Structures are given as C-alpha cells and as structure tokens.
Amino acid sequence: MVNDKILSRFQDDPPTNWNEGERLIRTEPLYSADEIIALLGDSDVIRPQTKKCRNDIQALELDNEDLAGLIRNAVRGGRYRKSVWCRVSAKAIVACDDYVVIDKFWVEAVGKEMDCEMYLKFAINQNGKLLLMVSCHPST
C-alpha cells in the first residue's frame, strides 16, 4: 500500500479511496479566516501546488498580490463550500478549504472590468508558514 505524504497542517483521516479525485472532509473551514489573513501579510507565502493551478494563474495574469487579494476576499466575504482532500502529485495530498468569490477582472473581449466568479482551494502547510494554492480558476 502506498502512503501519501500530507503537505497540509490538517492531517486527520486521509482518504483511502480516490475514486472521485477529492474527498469531503467536513462542511466547515479547516483554517480560520484570521489565521489565513495573518499569513497574507506577506504575499510571498502563496505556493501553487499543481501544474493546472500554475497554468490558470498564469493565464489569468495574476501575481502574488492578486492571489492574496482573492484569498483575503474569499475568507472575508466569499462563499465557503466545503473542505476536501486534493491530490497535488502522485505521492502528495493536501486538505483544502474550497471557496467561491466574486471579483472584478478586465475582460479584453468587451473592453471593460466585469464581475467574475472565482473558485479557490487552498490550505496551510504543515509548519503554518505557507498557503498551498491547489485551485484558482473562473467558473466555466
């Protein structure tokens, strides 16, 4: 049996069956808003964990300050959806909080800023010093 390395601070009851790619942990946040906002005092604490997340961030032309703003808005006024286990590599998993937040983005096709619904999944790492970003994409 392969044991996954858990990169997040939350480590209780990791999944044994990955049929759905992510597993529900609970329906209340694993990480407090105050703790996340305190970490965001330094935007360099954010680390994308998957290739898809890195590609999405690059395609959206988001820098660390933009990501910090999205995360801050999500935990302050976004909609928390659930907490889930996410696979970030063949041998590593992360326990994430999943949020939806509305933010303004420049839409080149229409030449103006528009509200966009963004989906975010992130976790605090084992030592409590980094935010592990697993997902950052608009609704599509």
Coordinates of C-alpha atoms in Angstrom, one line a residue:
M1 CA 0.0 0.0 0.0
V2 CA 1.3 3.5 -0.9
N3 CA 1.2 6.1 1.8
D4 CA 0.6 9.6 0.6
K5 CA 2.6 12.5 2.1
I6 CA 0.2 15.0 3.6
L7 CA 1.5 18.6 2.9
S8 CA -1.2 20.4 4.8
R9 CA -1.4 21.2 8.5
F10 CA -4.7 19.3 8.7
Q11 CA -3.8 15.6 8.7
D12 CA -6.7 13.7 10.2
D13 CA -8.2 10.7 8.4
P14 CA -6.7 11.0 4.9
P15 CA -8.7 9.1 2.2
T16 CA -8.0 5.5 1.3
N17 CA -10.2 5.6 -1.8
W18 CA -9.6 8.2 -4.5
N19 CA -12.4 7.3 -7.0
E20 CA -13.6 10.9 -7.1
G21 CA -10.2 12.6 -7.1
E22 CA -11.0 14.6 -3.9
R23 CA -12.7 13.5 -0.7
L24 CA -15.0 15.5 1.5
I25 CA -13.5 16.2 5.0
R26 CA -16.2 18.4 6.5
T27 CA -18.6 21.3 5.8
E28 CA -16.9 24.0 7.9
P29 CA -13.4 25.5 7.3
L30 CA -10.3 23.7 8.4
Y31 CA -8.4 27.0 8.6
S32 CA -9.7 30.2 10.3
A33 CA -10.1 33.4 8.4
D34 CA -8.0 35.3 10.9
E35 CA -5.1 32.8 10.5
I36 CA -5.2 33.0 6.7
I37 CA -5.4 36.8 6.7
A38 CA -2.4 37.0 9.1
L39 CA -0.4 34.8 6.8
L40 CA -1.3 37.1 3.8
G41 CA 0.6 39.9 5.5
D42 CA 3.4 38.6 3.2
S43 CA 2.0 37.7 -0.3
D44 CA 5.2 35.6 -0.9
V45 CA 3.7 32.9 1.3
I46 CA 1.4 31.6 -1.5
R47 CA 2.6 28.5 -3.4
P48 CA 0.7 27.0 -6.3
Q49 CA 0.8 23.2 -5.9
T50 CA -0.4 21.8 -9.2
K51 CA 0.5 22.4 -12.8
K52 CA -3.1 23.2 -13.6
C53 CA -3.2 25.8 -10.8
R54 CA 0.1 27.4 -12.1
N55 CA -1.3 27.5 -15.6
D56 CA -4.6 29.0 -14.6
I57 CA -2.8 31.7 -12.5
Q58 CA -0.5 32.5 -15.4
A59 CA -3.4 32.6 -17.9
L60 CA -5.3 35.0 -15.6
E61 CA -2.1 37.0 -15.3
L62 CA -2.3 37.0 -11.5
D63 CA 0.7 37.9 -9.4
N64 CA 1.0 37.0 -5.7
E65 CA -0.6 40.3 -4.6
D66 CA -3.6 39.5 -6.8
L67 CA -3.8 36.0 -5.3
A68 CA -3.5 37.4 -1.8
G69 CA -6.4 39.7 -2.5
L70 CA -8.6 36.9 -3.9
I71 CA -7.9 34.7 -0.9
R72 CA -8.5 37.6 1.5
N73 CA -11.8 38.4 -0.2
A74 CA -12.8 34.7 -0.2
V75 CA -12.3 34.2 3.6
R76 CA -13.8 37.6 4.5
G77 CA -16.9 37.7 2.2
G78 CA -16.8 34.8 -0.2
R79 CA -18.8 31.6 0.0
Y80 CA -17.2 28.7 1.8
R81 CA -18.3 25.5 0.0
K82 CA -16.6 22.6 1.8
S83 CA -13.2 21.1 2.9
V84 CA -11.8 18.4 0.7
W85 CA -8.7 16.2 0.3
C86 CA -6.9 17.1 -3.0
R87 CA -4.2 15.2 -4.8
V88 CA -1.3 17.5 -5.8
S89 CA 1.1 14.9 -7.1
A90 CA 1.4 11.1 -7.4
K91 CA 2.6 10.9 -3.8
A92 CA 1.2 14.0 -2.0
I93 CA -2.2 15.2 -0.8
V94 CA -3.5 18.4 0.8
A95 CA -6.5 19.1 3.0
C96 CA -8.1 22.2 1.4
D97 CA -10.8 24.7 2.1
D98 CA -12.9 25.4 -1.0
Y99 CA -14.3 28.9 -1.6
V100 CA -16.2 30.8 -4.3
V101 CA -15.6 34.6 -4.5
I102 CA -16.7 37.3 -6.9
D103 CA -14.0 39.7 -8.1
K104 CA -13.5 42.2 -10.9
F105 CA -11.4 41.3 -13.8
W106 CA -10.5 43.1 -17.1
V107 CA -12.2 41.3 -20.0
E108 CA -10.4 42.2 -23.1
A109 CA -13.2 40.9 -25.4
V110 CA -15.6 43.5 -24.1
G111 CA -13.0 46.1 -23.1
K112 CA -14.1 46.6 -19.5
E113 CA -13.9 45.2 -16.0
M114 CA -16.6 42.7 -15.2
D115 CA -17.5 40.6 -12.1
C116 CA -16.1 37.1 -12.3
E117 CA -16.9 34.1 -10.1
M118 CA -13.6 32.5 -9.0
Y119 CA -13.1 29.1 -7.4
L120 CA -10.3 28.7 -4.9
K121 CA -8.9 25.8 -3.0
F122 CA -6.1 26.3 -0.6
A123 CA -4.5 25.0 2.6
I124 CA -2.0 26.0 5.3
N125 CA 1.2 23.9 5.1
Q126 CA 2.4 21.7 8.0
N127 CA 4.5 24.3 9.7
G128 CA 1.8 27.0 9.3
K129 CA 4.0 29.4 7.3
L130 CA 2.8 28.9 3.7
L131 CA -0.5 28.9 1.9
L132 CA -0.7 26.0 -0.6
M133 CA -2.9 27.0 -3.5
V134 CA -4.4 24.0 -5.2
S135 CA -7.0 25.6 -7.5
C136 CA -7.7 29.1 -8.8
H137 CA -10.0 29.4 -11.8
P138 CA -13.1 31.2 -13.0
S139 CA -16.4 29.3 -13.4
T140 CA -16.7 27.9 -16.9

